[in-house]
Amino acid sequence: METVSNKVVVTRRPNRPQMFSDEMITLTCEVQGGETTEWTYEWKRDGSIIHRTNSKDWSFRGSKSSSGDYMCQCRRRDDAYSSTKWSEAIRLSVSGKPKARLNSNSREIPAGGSVTLTCTVTSSSSGWKYFWYKERDSSEPLTGEEADFPSNGQMNVSEERLYWCRGGRGEPAYYTDYSDRISITKNVTVSSSASSSFPAMFVVGPFVGIVLIILLLLLWRYRLSKDFSCLRSLQSDNSSQRPATDHGANETENHYRSLLHATTSIYHIIRPRPRGAAGNDEVVKYAKRRERPHPEKSCLYVNVMPGINSST
């Protein structure tokens, strides 16, 4: 087999040290000084031929098994026995699909301030553009009009929400998995006016309680004095309704006033007949009282004076 002197060079796109699963990779095999010649291209990985094509470009989606050293050799189409030497190896490193990481300098938004969120992908990769999302009706990423992006991979937020992000790169765009969601809350502080009201409440509260107690005492005394007034009025009415024909009864009236306040009892007074009076009759007075809630209405007085006429 004849070996041609043309040198073969292998390149890759994108030219990144770290690639990821499902990311599009393109390897290019070029024969220096043989641009006008038609070639058949053979590819091998780690010493084994894995691909043959008539195009200098070989594109495929990477996977973990795609990692290895790649080399290319070219053969003339019009002469299968004429070939180039194998190119120098180019190494591919392919990892699983990455997941974006989201961090914040604080989980609480200070009063009148904001929180800075930072989205990153593994440090061994590059070329990422970051897309931001928050809890809302739309699933589209936030735009520059909807959020504050101080730099690529950072966003300032002042709204209480759930936030998350992901990275993307390449053409067509290759996206990482979404980051975990972060809940950002607002730091609620008690205003000075609200805090100053607490001491006032401790002063006003007891004062109002004392005023209520005084009002209740005044109301109680008013009711009590009203009851005593009604009692005296009833006693006065009872006195005015007693008959005035019995002079002897008037003389002993003071002896029976105490019966209004006595317990349930029967009292009697027996007085001897005055000298010079005829007969052996005796003057007898009976008083009987029953205990009731209103004694002035429930008293019964009976005057019995046998043998004495009304003129006595």
PDB file of C-alpha atoms in Angstrom:
ATOM      1  CA  MET A   1       0.000   0.000   0.000  1.00  0.00           C
ATOM      2  CA  GLU A   2       1.342   3.383  -1.002  1.00  0.00           C
ATOM      3  CA  THR A   3       1.476   6.043   1.673  1.00  0.00           C
ATOM      4  CA  VAL A   4       0.992   9.610   0.578  1.00  0.00           C
ATOM      5  CA  SER A   5       2.920  12.366   2.259  1.00  0.00           C
ATOM      6  CA  ASN A   6      -0.060  14.586   2.987  1.00  0.00           C
ATOM      7  CA  LYS A   7      -0.526  15.250   6.680  1.00  0.00           C
ATOM      8  CA  VAL A   8      -3.910  14.671   8.279  1.00  0.00           C
ATOM      9  CA  VAL A   9      -5.174  16.985  11.023  1.00  0.00           C
ATOM     10  CA  VAL A  10      -8.255  16.321  13.206  1.00  0.00           C
ATOM     11  CA  THR A  11     -10.268  19.102  14.825  1.00  0.00           C
ATOM     12  CA  ARG A  12     -13.511  19.179  16.839  1.00  0.00           C
ATOM     13  CA  ARG A  13     -16.444  21.495  17.282  1.00  0.00           C
ATOM     14  CA  PRO A  14     -17.147  22.771  19.767  1.00  0.00           C
ATOM     15  CA  ASN A  15     -13.578  22.832  20.944  1.00  0.00           C
ATOM     16  CA  ARG A  16     -14.251  22.270  24.628  1.00  0.00           C
ATOM     17  CA  PRO A  17     -12.362  20.022  27.006  1.00  0.00           C
ATOM     18  CA  GLN A  18     -15.586  18.751  28.569  1.00  0.00           C
ATOM     19  CA  MET A  19     -18.623  17.590  26.609  1.00  0.00           C
ATOM     20  CA  PHE A  20     -21.907  16.170  27.887  1.00  0.00           C
ATOM     21  CA  SER A  21     -24.359  13.464  26.958  1.00  0.00           C
ATOM     22  CA  ASP A  22     -26.651  14.383  24.060  1.00  0.00           C
ATOM     23  CA  GLU A  23     -24.473  17.337  23.175  1.00  0.00           C
ATOM     24  CA  MET A  24     -23.701  17.551  19.453  1.00  0.00           C
ATOM     25  CA  ILE A  25     -20.030  16.888  18.590  1.00  0.00           C
ATOM     26  CA  THR A  26     -18.412  17.322  15.158  1.00  0.00           C
ATOM     27  CA  LEU A  27     -15.005  15.870  14.292  1.00  0.00           C
ATOM     28  CA  THR A  28     -13.287  17.121  11.121  1.00  0.00           C
ATOM     29  CA  CYS A  29     -10.485  15.323   9.257  1.00  0.00           C
ATOM     30  CA  GLU A  30      -8.492  17.444   6.802  1.00  0.00           C
ATOM     31  CA  VAL A  31      -5.707  16.424   4.446  1.00  0.00           C
ATOM     32  CA  GLN A  32      -3.241  19.261   4.149  1.00  0.00           C
ATOM     33  CA  GLY A  33      -2.429  19.931   0.470  1.00  0.00           C
ATOM     34  CA  GLY A  34      -5.023  17.460  -0.704  1.00  0.00           C
ATOM     35  CA  GLU A  35      -8.061  19.638  -0.768  1.00  0.00           C
ATOM     36  CA  THR A  36      -8.847  18.868  -4.431  1.00  0.00           C
ATOM     37  CA  THR A  37      -8.576  15.118  -4.008  1.00  0.00           C
ATOM     38  CA  GLU A  38     -11.557  12.972  -3.189  1.00  0.00           C
ATOM     39  CA  TRP A  39     -10.948  10.973  -0.034  1.00  0.00           C
ATOM     40  CA  THR A  40     -12.555   8.265   2.019  1.00  0.00           C
ATOM     41  CA  TYR A  41     -12.204   8.915   5.724  1.00  0.00           C
ATOM     42  CA  GLU A  42     -11.713   6.254   8.351  1.00  0.00           C
ATOM     43  CA  TRP A  43     -12.069   6.887  12.065  1.00  0.00           C
ATOM     44  CA  LYS A  44     -10.911   4.836  14.966  1.00  0.00           C
ATOM     45  CA  ARG A  45     -11.258   5.249  18.701  1.00  0.00           C
ATOM     46  CA  ASP A  46      -8.768   3.772  21.098  1.00  0.00           C
ATOM     47  CA  GLY A  47      -7.232   1.714  18.246  1.00  0.00           C
ATOM     48  CA  SER A  48     -10.462   0.291  16.761  1.00  0.00           C
ATOM     49  CA  ILE A  49     -12.011   1.498  13.493  1.00  0.00           C
ATOM     50  CA  ILE A  50     -15.548   2.600  14.300  1.00  0.00           C
ATOM     51  CA  HIS A  51     -16.607   4.767  11.374  1.00  0.00           C
ATOM     52  CA  ARG A  52     -15.993   5.215   7.633  1.00  0.00           C
ATOM     53  CA  THR A  53     -17.391   8.019   5.487  1.00  0.00           C
ATOM     54  CA  ASN A  54     -16.809  10.076   2.330  1.00  0.00           C
ATOM     55  CA  SER A  55     -17.263  13.338   4.229  1.00  0.00           C
ATOM     56  CA  LYS A  56     -14.502  14.961   6.191  1.00  0.00           C
ATOM     57  CA  ASP A  57     -17.000  15.940   8.915  1.00  0.00           C
ATOM     58  CA  TRP A  58     -18.433  13.410  11.316  1.00  0.00           C
ATOM     59  CA  SER A  59     -21.193  14.658  13.636  1.00  0.00           C
ATOM     60  CA  PHE A  60     -22.794  12.670  16.452  1.00  0.00           C
ATOM     61  CA  ARG A  61     -24.431  13.151  19.837  1.00  0.00           C
ATOM     62  CA  GLY A  62     -22.052  12.368  22.620  1.00  0.00           C
ATOM     63  CA  SER A  63     -22.526   9.808  25.368  1.00  0.00           C
ATOM     64  CA  LYS A  64     -20.350   8.511  28.150  1.00  0.00           C
ATOM     65  CA  SER A  65     -19.148   5.745  25.845  1.00  0.00           C
ATOM     66  CA  SER A  66     -17.987   8.394  23.361  1.00  0.00           C
ATOM     67  CA  SER A  67     -15.041   9.305  25.568  1.00  0.00           C
ATOM     68  CA  GLY A  68     -11.629   8.280  24.136  1.00  0.00           C
ATOM     69  CA  ASP A  69      -8.803   9.107  21.716  1.00  0.00           C
ATOM     70  CA  TYR A  70      -9.879   9.658  18.093  1.00  0.00           C
ATOM     71  CA  MET A  71      -7.657   9.349  15.007  1.00  0.00           C
ATOM     72  CA  CYS A  72      -8.336   9.707  11.270  1.00  0.00           C
ATOM     73  CA  GLN A  73      -6.814   8.214   8.092  1.00  0.00           C
ATOM     74  CA  CYS A  74      -7.680   9.102   4.481  1.00  0.00           C
ATOM     75  CA  ARG A  75      -7.675   6.921   1.345  1.00  0.00           C
ATOM     76  CA  ARG A  76      -7.883   8.100  -2.258  1.00  0.00           C
ATOM     77  CA  ARG A  77     -11.156   7.088  -3.827  1.00  0.00           C
ATOM     78  CA  ASP A  78      -9.526   6.418  -7.215  1.00  0.00           C
ATOM     79  CA  ASP A  79      -6.770   4.387  -5.619  1.00  0.00           C
ATOM     80  CA  ALA A  80      -7.729   2.354  -2.574  1.00  0.00           C
ATOM     81  CA  TYR A  81      -4.095   1.393  -2.026  1.00  0.00           C
ATOM     82  CA  SER A  82      -2.989   4.985  -1.541  1.00  0.00           C
ATOM     83  CA  SER A  83      -3.594   6.293   1.981  1.00  0.00           C
ATOM     84  CA  THR A  84      -2.313   8.868   4.426  1.00  0.00           C
ATOM     85  CA  LYS A  85      -0.792   8.207   7.782  1.00  0.00           C
ATOM     86  CA  TRP A  86      -3.002   8.229  10.851  1.00  0.00           C
ATOM     87  CA  SER A  87      -3.508  11.624  12.365  1.00  0.00           C
ATOM     88  CA  GLU A  88      -2.481  12.538  15.849  1.00  0.00           C
ATOM     89  CA  ALA A  89      -5.078  11.558  18.449  1.00  0.00           C
ATOM     90  CA  ILE A  90      -7.567  14.014  19.786  1.00  0.00           C
ATOM     91  CA  ARG A  91      -9.180  13.243  23.126  1.00  0.00           C
ATOM     92  CA  LEU A  92     -12.890  13.514  23.853  1.00  0.00           C
ATOM     93  CA  SER A  93     -14.239  13.608  27.411  1.00  0.00           C
ATOM     94  CA  VAL A  94     -17.999  13.127  27.630  1.00  0.00           C
ATOM     95  CA  SER A  95     -19.939  13.189  30.914  1.00  0.00           C
ATOM     96  CA  GLY A  96     -23.581  12.741  31.818  1.00  0.00           C
ATOM     97  CA  LYS A  97     -26.035  15.575  31.342  1.00  0.00           C
ATOM     98  CA  PRO A  98     -25.213  18.305  33.855  1.00  0.00           C
ATOM     99  CA  LYS A  99     -27.566  19.967  36.279  1.00  0.00           C
ATOM    100  CA  ALA A 100     -27.410  23.661  36.976  1.00  0.00           C
ATOM    101  CA  ARG A 101     -26.737  24.809  40.529  1.00  0.00           C
ATOM    102  CA  LEU A 102     -28.486  27.806  42.029  1.00  0.00           C
ATOM    103  CA  ASN A 103     -27.170  29.744  45.017  1.00  0.00           C
ATOM    104  CA  SER A 104     -28.217  32.957  46.728  1.00  0.00           C
ATOM    105  CA  ASN A 105     -26.468  35.355  49.053  1.00  0.00           C
ATOM    106  CA  SER A 106     -29.595  35.316  51.242  1.00  0.00           C
ATOM    107  CA  ARG A 107     -32.989  33.647  51.370  1.00  0.00           C
ATOM    108  CA  GLU A 108     -34.688  36.757  52.759  1.00  0.00           C
ATOM    109  CA  ILE A 109     -35.151  40.011  50.891  1.00  0.00           C
ATOM    110  CA  PRO A 110     -34.262  42.951  53.156  1.00  0.00           C
ATOM    111  CA  ALA A 111     -36.621  45.904  53.359  1.00  0.00           C
ATOM    112  CA  GLY A 112     -36.145  47.996  50.236  1.00  0.00           C
ATOM    113  CA  GLY A 113     -33.365  45.722  48.964  1.00  0.00           C
ATOM    114  CA  SER A 114     -32.833  42.656  46.809  1.00  0.00           C
ATOM    115  CA  VAL A 115     -31.217  39.222  46.793  1.00  0.00           C
ATOM    116  CA  THR A 116     -28.630  38.101  44.245  1.00  0.00           C
ATOM    117  CA  LEU A 117     -29.045  34.635  42.731  1.00  0.00           C
ATOM    118  CA  THR A 118     -26.136  32.868  41.031  1.00  0.00           C
ATOM    119  CA  CYS A 119     -26.537  30.024  38.530  1.00  0.00           C
ATOM    120  CA  THR A 120     -23.561  27.826  37.608  1.00  0.00           C
ATOM    121  CA  VAL A 121     -22.707  24.601  35.796  1.00  0.00           C
ATOM    122  CA  THR A 122     -19.722  22.382  36.597  1.00  0.00           C
ATOM    123  CA  SER A 123     -16.539  24.431  36.686  1.00  0.00           C
ATOM    124  CA  SER A 124     -14.759  22.221  34.124  1.00  0.00           C
ATOM    125  CA  SER A 125     -17.096  23.388  31.343  1.00  0.00           C
ATOM    126  CA  SER A 126     -17.495  26.742  29.660  1.00  0.00           C
ATOM    127  CA  GLY A 127     -19.577  28.652  27.146  1.00  0.00           C
ATOM    128  CA  TRP A 128     -22.816  28.606  29.103  1.00  0.00           C
ATOM    129  CA  LYS A 129     -25.608  31.095  28.845  1.00  0.00           C
ATOM    130  CA  TYR A 130     -28.065  31.059  31.720  1.00  0.00           C
ATOM    131  CA  PHE A 131     -31.840  31.088  31.618  1.00  0.00           C
ATOM    132  CA  TRP A 132     -33.938  32.155  34.580  1.00  0.00           C
ATOM    133  CA  TYR A 133     -37.406  31.137  35.695  1.00  0.00           C
ATOM    134  CA  LYS A 134     -39.769  32.025  38.493  1.00  0.00           C
ATOM    135  CA  GLU A 135     -43.114  30.848  39.781  1.00  0.00           C
ATOM    136  CA  ARG A 136     -45.714  32.301  37.420  1.00  0.00           C
ATOM    137  CA  ASP A 137     -48.213  31.326  34.724  1.00  0.00           C
ATOM    138  CA  SER A 138     -45.681  31.361  31.878  1.00  0.00           C
ATOM    139  CA  SER A 139     -43.016  28.655  31.538  1.00  0.00           C
ATOM    140  CA  GLU A 140     -40.818  30.871  29.362  1.00  0.00           C
ATOM    141  CA  PRO A 141     -37.523  32.175  30.755  1.00  0.00           C
ATOM    142  CA  LEU A 142     -37.386  35.696  32.134  1.00  0.00           C
ATOM    143  CA  THR A 143     -36.278  38.486  29.839  1.00  0.00           C
ATOM    144  CA  GLY A 144     -34.173  41.556  30.517  1.00  0.00           C
ATOM    145  CA  GLU A 145     -37.352  43.616  30.807  1.00  0.00           C
ATOM    146  CA  GLU A 146     -38.710  41.339  33.506  1.00  0.00           C
ATOM    147  CA  ALA A 147     -35.603  40.910  35.638  1.00  0.00           C
ATOM    148  CA  ASP A 148     -32.304  42.504  36.581  1.00  0.00           C
ATOM    149  CA  PHE A 149     -29.258  40.623  35.233  1.00  0.00           C
ATOM    150  CA  PRO A 150     -26.063  42.274  36.513  1.00  0.00           C
ATOM    151  CA  SER A 151     -23.968  39.661  34.701  1.00  0.00           C
ATOM    152  CA  ASN A 152     -24.272  36.327  32.948  1.00  0.00           C
ATOM    153  CA  GLY A 153     -25.258  33.802  35.590  1.00  0.00           C
ATOM    154  CA  GLN A 154     -26.575  36.339  38.105  1.00  0.00           C
ATOM    155  CA  MET A 155     -29.977  37.863  38.759  1.00  0.00           C
ATOM    156  CA  ASN A 156     -31.165  40.343  41.379  1.00  0.00           C
ATOM    157  CA  VAL A 157     -34.646  39.654  42.758  1.00  0.00           C
ATOM    158  CA  SER A 158     -36.864  41.726  45.039  1.00  0.00           C
ATOM    159  CA  GLU A 159     -40.052  39.692  44.749  1.00  0.00           C
ATOM    160  CA  GLU A 160     -41.113  36.859  47.021  1.00  0.00           C
ATOM    161  CA  ARG A 161     -41.216  33.821  44.731  1.00  0.00           C
ATOM    162  CA  LEU A 162     -39.766  30.439  43.805  1.00  0.00           C
ATOM    163  CA  TYR A 163     -36.803  30.739  41.417  1.00  0.00           C
ATOM    164  CA  TRP A 164     -34.777  28.277  39.352  1.00  0.00           C
ATOM    165  CA  CYS A 165     -32.424  28.295  36.367  1.00  0.00           C
ATOM    166  CA  ARG A 166     -30.612  26.221  33.768  1.00  0.00           C
ATOM    167  CA  GLY A 167     -27.705  26.648  31.401  1.00  0.00           C
ATOM    168  CA  GLY A 168     -27.590  26.409  27.635  1.00  0.00           C
ATOM    169  CA  ARG A 169     -24.882  26.543  24.977  1.00  0.00           C
ATOM    170  CA  GLY A 170     -24.132  25.631  21.386  1.00  0.00           C
ATOM    171  CA  GLU A 171     -26.058  25.804  18.148  1.00  0.00           C
ATOM    172  CA  PRO A 172     -28.504  24.207  18.225  1.00  0.00           C
ATOM    173  CA  ALA A 173     -28.745  25.032  21.899  1.00  0.00           C
ATOM    174  CA  TYR A 174     -27.917  22.340  24.393  1.00  0.00           C
ATOM    175  CA  TYR A 175     -29.559  22.732  27.812  1.00  0.00           C
ATOM    176  CA  THR A 176     -28.644  21.411  31.213  1.00  0.00           C
ATOM    177  CA  ASP A 177     -31.180  20.015  33.617  1.00  0.00           C
ATOM    178  CA  TYR A 178     -33.041  22.573  35.714  1.00  0.00           C
ATOM    179  CA  SER A 179     -31.567  23.568  39.035  1.00  0.00           C
ATOM    180  CA  ASP A 180     -33.337  22.966  42.312  1.00  0.00           C
ATOM    181  CA  ARG A 181     -35.861  25.636  43.171  1.00  0.00           C
ATOM    182  CA  ILE A 182     -35.077  28.252  45.778  1.00  0.00           C
ATOM    183  CA  SER A 183     -37.766  29.996  47.804  1.00  0.00           C
ATOM    184  CA  ILE A 184     -37.042  33.666  48.391  1.00  0.00           C
ATOM    185  CA  THR A 185     -39.097  35.411  51.077  1.00  0.00           C
ATOM    186  CA  LYS A 186     -39.361  38.977  52.281  1.00  0.00           C
ATOM    187  CA  ASN A 187     -38.023  40.020  55.640  1.00  0.00           C
ATOM    188  CA  VAL A 188     -41.077  41.485  57.378  1.00  0.00           C
ATOM    189  CA  THR A 189     -40.065  44.040  60.018  1.00  0.00           C
ATOM    190  CA  VAL A 190     -42.354  45.739  62.495  1.00  0.00           C
ATOM    191  CA  SER A 191     -42.578  49.457  61.784  1.00  0.00           C
ATOM    192  CA  SER A 192     -41.670  51.977  64.466  1.00  0.00           C
ATOM    193  CA  SER A 193     -45.258  53.210  64.702  1.00  0.00           C
ATOM    194  CA  ALA A 194     -46.517  49.692  65.298  1.00  0.00           C
ATOM    195  CA  SER A 195     -43.846  48.917  67.872  1.00  0.00           C
ATOM    196  CA  SER A 196     -44.520  52.163  69.761  1.00  0.00           C
ATOM    197  CA  SER A 197     -48.185  51.214  70.139  1.00  0.00           C
ATOM    198  CA  PHE A 198     -47.355  48.294  72.433  1.00  0.00           C
ATOM    199  CA  PRO A 199     -46.395  50.451  75.493  1.00  0.00           C
ATOM    200  CA  ALA A 200     -49.523  52.544  74.948  1.00  0.00           C
ATOM    201  CA  MET A 201     -51.649  49.407  75.075  1.00  0.00           C
ATOM    202  CA  PHE A 202     -50.165  48.472  78.457  1.00  0.00           C
ATOM    203  CA  VAL A 203     -51.151  51.916  79.805  1.00  0.00           C
ATOM    204  CA  VAL A 204     -54.593  52.250  78.229  1.00  0.00           C
ATOM    205  CA  GLY A 205     -55.668  48.683  79.039  1.00  0.00           C
ATOM    206  CA  PRO A 206     -55.530  48.928  82.871  1.00  0.00           C
ATOM    207  CA  PHE A 207     -57.003  52.456  82.774  1.00  0.00           C
ATOM    208  CA  VAL A 208     -60.048  51.255  80.852  1.00  0.00           C
ATOM    209  CA  GLY A 209     -60.420  48.355  83.299  1.00  0.00           C
ATOM    210  CA  ILE A 210     -60.401  50.715  86.297  1.00  0.00           C
ATOM    211  CA  VAL A 211     -63.009  52.975  84.673  1.00  0.00           C
ATOM    212  CA  LEU A 212     -65.273  49.987  84.047  1.00  0.00           C
ATOM    213  CA  ILE A 213     -64.955  48.849  87.674  1.00  0.00           C
ATOM    214  CA  ILE A 214     -65.862  52.354  88.914  1.00  0.00           C
ATOM    215  CA  LEU A 215     -68.893  52.471  86.633  1.00  0.00           C
ATOM    216  CA  LEU A 216     -70.055  49.080  87.894  1.00  0.00           C
ATOM    217  CA  LEU A 217     -69.694  50.211  91.536  1.00  0.00           C
ATOM    218  CA  LEU A 218     -71.665  53.388  90.833  1.00  0.00           C
ATOM    219  CA  LEU A 219     -74.393  51.373  89.142  1.00  0.00           C
ATOM    220  CA  TRP A 220     -74.545  48.984  92.100  1.00  0.00           C
ATOM    221  CA  ARG A 221     -74.845  51.835  94.610  1.00  0.00           C
ATOM    222  CA  TYR A 222     -77.543  53.449  92.511  1.00  0.00           C
ATOM    223  CA  ARG A 223     -79.580  50.247  92.450  1.00  0.00           C
ATOM    224  CA  LEU A 224     -79.080  49.776  96.192  1.00  0.00           C
ATOM    225  CA  SER A 225     -80.212  53.315  97.031  1.00  0.00           C
ATOM    226  CA  LYS A 226     -83.207  52.883  94.749  1.00  0.00           C
ATOM    227  CA  ASP A 227     -84.220  49.716  96.614  1.00  0.00           C
ATOM    228  CA  PHE A 228     -83.969  51.497 100.002  1.00  0.00           C
ATOM    229  CA  SER A 229     -86.045  54.370  98.653  1.00  0.00           C
ATOM    230  CA  CYS A 230     -88.762  51.961  97.520  1.00  0.00           C
ATOM    231  CA  LEU A 231     -88.717  50.286 100.955  1.00  0.00           C
ATOM    232  CA  ARG A 232     -89.180  53.580 102.801  1.00  0.00           C
ATOM    233  CA  SER A 233     -91.992  54.532 100.430  1.00  0.00           C
ATOM    234  CA  LEU A 234     -93.824  51.276 101.136  1.00  0.00           C
ATOM    235  CA  GLN A 235     -93.415  51.736 104.902  1.00  0.00           C
ATOM    236  CA  SER A 236     -94.816  55.248 104.624  1.00  0.00           C
ATOM    237  CA  ASP A 237     -97.820  53.995 102.633  1.00  0.00           C
ATOM    238  CA  ASN A 238     -98.563  51.305 105.213  1.00  0.00           C
ATOM    239  CA  SER A 239     -98.469  53.855 108.048  1.00  0.00           C
ATOM    240  CA  SER A 240    -100.859  56.218 106.260  1.00  0.00           C
ATOM    241  CA  GLN A 241    -103.419  53.437 105.705  1.00  0.00           C
ATOM    242  CA  ARG A 242    -103.709  52.379 109.371  1.00  0.00           C
ATOM    243  CA  PRO A 243    -106.982  53.443 111.128  1.00  0.00           C
ATOM    244  CA  ALA A 244    -106.664  56.351 113.556  1.00  0.00           C
ATOM    245  CA  THR A 245    -109.721  55.572 115.740  1.00  0.00           C
ATOM    246  CA  ASP A 246    -107.867  53.563 118.310  1.00  0.00           C
ATOM    247  CA  HIS A 247    -105.973  55.888 120.610  1.00  0.00           C
ATOM    248  CA  GLY A 248    -104.657  53.007 122.633  1.00  0.00           C
ATOM    249  CA  ALA A 249    -103.150  51.448 119.550  1.00  0.00           C
ATOM    250  CA  ASN A 250    -101.258  54.663 118.759  1.00  0.00           C
ATOM    251  CA  GLU A 251     -99.677  54.610 122.158  1.00  0.00           C
ATOM    252  CA  THR A 252     -98.243  51.176 121.609  1.00  0.00           C
ATOM    253  CA  GLU A 253     -97.380  51.576 117.922  1.00  0.00           C
ATOM    254  CA  ASN A 254     -93.716  52.030 118.620  1.00  0.00           C
ATOM    255  CA  HIS A 255     -93.655  48.700 120.380  1.00  0.00           C
ATOM    256  CA  TYR A 256     -94.582  46.890 117.173  1.00  0.00           C
ATOM    257  CA  ARG A 257     -92.410  48.636 114.592  1.00  0.00           C
ATOM    258  CA  SER A 258     -89.629  46.292 115.395  1.00  0.00           C
ATOM    259  CA  LEU A 259     -91.775  43.433 114.111  1.00  0.00           C
ATOM    260  CA  LEU A 260     -90.942  44.480 110.556  1.00  0.00           C
ATOM    261  CA  HIS A 261     -87.421  43.270 111.060  1.00  0.00           C
ATOM    262  CA  ALA A 262     -88.145  40.247 113.240  1.00  0.00           C
ATOM    263  CA  THR A 263     -88.123  36.605 112.336  1.00  0.00           C
ATOM    264  CA  THR A 264     -91.298  34.592 112.076  1.00  0.00           C
ATOM    265  CA  SER A 265     -92.804  34.874 115.605  1.00  0.00           C
ATOM    266  CA  ILE A 266     -96.024  35.617 117.470  1.00  0.00           C
ATOM    267  CA  TYR A 267     -95.949  38.404 120.025  1.00  0.00           C
ATOM    268  CA  HIS A 268     -98.555  39.230 122.636  1.00  0.00           C
ATOM    269  CA  ILE A 269     -98.925  41.885 125.287  1.00  0.00           C
ATOM    270  CA  ILE A 270    -101.489  41.590 128.059  1.00  0.00           C
ATOM    271  CA  ARG A 271    -102.198  44.722 130.001  1.00  0.00           C
ATOM    272  CA  PRO A 272    -104.406  44.880 133.092  1.00  0.00           C
ATOM    273  CA  ARG A 273    -107.548  46.860 132.810  1.00  0.00           C
ATOM    274  CA  PRO A 274    -107.226  50.396 134.172  1.00  0.00           C
ATOM    275  CA  ARG A 275    -108.661  51.041 137.569  1.00  0.00           C
ATOM    276  CA  GLY A 276    -112.216  52.108 137.491  1.00  0.00           C
ATOM    277  CA  ALA A 277    -113.031  50.199 134.394  1.00  0.00           C
ATOM    278  CA  ALA A 278    -115.895  47.764 134.562  1.00  0.00           C
ATOM    279  CA  GLY A 279    -115.524  44.066 134.073  1.00  0.00           C
ATOM    280  CA  ASN A 280    -112.572  41.806 134.079  1.00  0.00           C
ATOM    281  CA  ASP A 281    -111.800  42.209 130.456  1.00  0.00           C
ATOM    282  CA  GLU A 282    -108.209  42.380 129.367  1.00  0.00           C
ATOM    283  CA  VAL A 283    -106.690  44.264 126.490  1.00  0.00           C
ATOM    284  CA  VAL A 284    -104.858  41.851 124.256  1.00  0.00           C
ATOM    285  CA  LYS A 285    -102.787  42.723 121.217  1.00  0.00           C
ATOM    286  CA  TYR A 286    -101.528  40.111 118.793  1.00  0.00           C
ATOM    287  CA  ALA A 287     -99.037  40.652 116.082  1.00  0.00           C
ATOM    288  CA  LYS A 288     -98.013  38.076 113.579  1.00  0.00           C
ATOM    289  CA  ARG A 289     -95.444  38.381 110.828  1.00  0.00           C
ATOM    290  CA  ARG A 290     -94.402  35.945 108.126  1.00  0.00           C
ATOM    291  CA  GLU A 291     -90.945  36.065 106.612  1.00  0.00           C
ATOM    292  CA  ARG A 292     -91.133  37.209 102.928  1.00  0.00           C
ATOM    293  CA  PRO A 293     -88.831  38.949 100.476  1.00  0.00           C
ATOM    294  CA  HIS A 294     -90.599  42.287 101.084  1.00  0.00           C
ATOM    295  CA  PRO A 295     -91.606  42.461 104.721  1.00  0.00           C
ATOM    296  CA  GLU A 296     -93.439  45.773 104.357  1.00  0.00           C
ATOM    297  CA  LYS A 297     -96.062  44.089 102.169  1.00  0.00           C
ATOM    298  CA  SER A 298     -96.425  40.841 104.108  1.00  0.00           C
ATOM    299  CA  CYS A 299     -97.059  42.074 107.689  1.00  0.00           C
ATOM    300  CA  LEU A 300    -100.426  41.567 109.387  1.00  0.00           C
ATOM    301  CA  TYR A 301    -101.320  43.339 112.629  1.00  0.00           C
ATOM    302  CA  VAL A 302    -104.349  42.362 114.684  1.00  0.00           C
ATOM    303  CA  ASN A 303    -105.569  44.416 117.635  1.00  0.00           C
ATOM    304  CA  VAL A 304    -107.985  42.604 119.877  1.00  0.00           C
ATOM    305  CA  MET A 305    -109.395  44.643 122.771  1.00  0.00           C
ATOM    306  CA  PRO A 306    -112.298  42.760 124.328  1.00  0.00           C
ATOM    307  CA  GLY A 307    -114.572  44.763 126.523  1.00  0.00           C
ATOM    308  CA  ILE A 308    -113.327  48.152 125.397  1.00  0.00           C
ATOM    309  CA  ASN A 309    -115.446  50.215 123.099  1.00  0.00           C
ATOM    310  CA  SER A 310    -114.183  52.636 120.531  1.00  0.00           C
ATOM    311  CA  SER A 311    -114.551  55.590 122.825  1.00  0.00           C
ATOM    312  CA  THR A 312    -112.063  54.295 125.321  1.00  0.00           C
TER     313      THR A 312
END
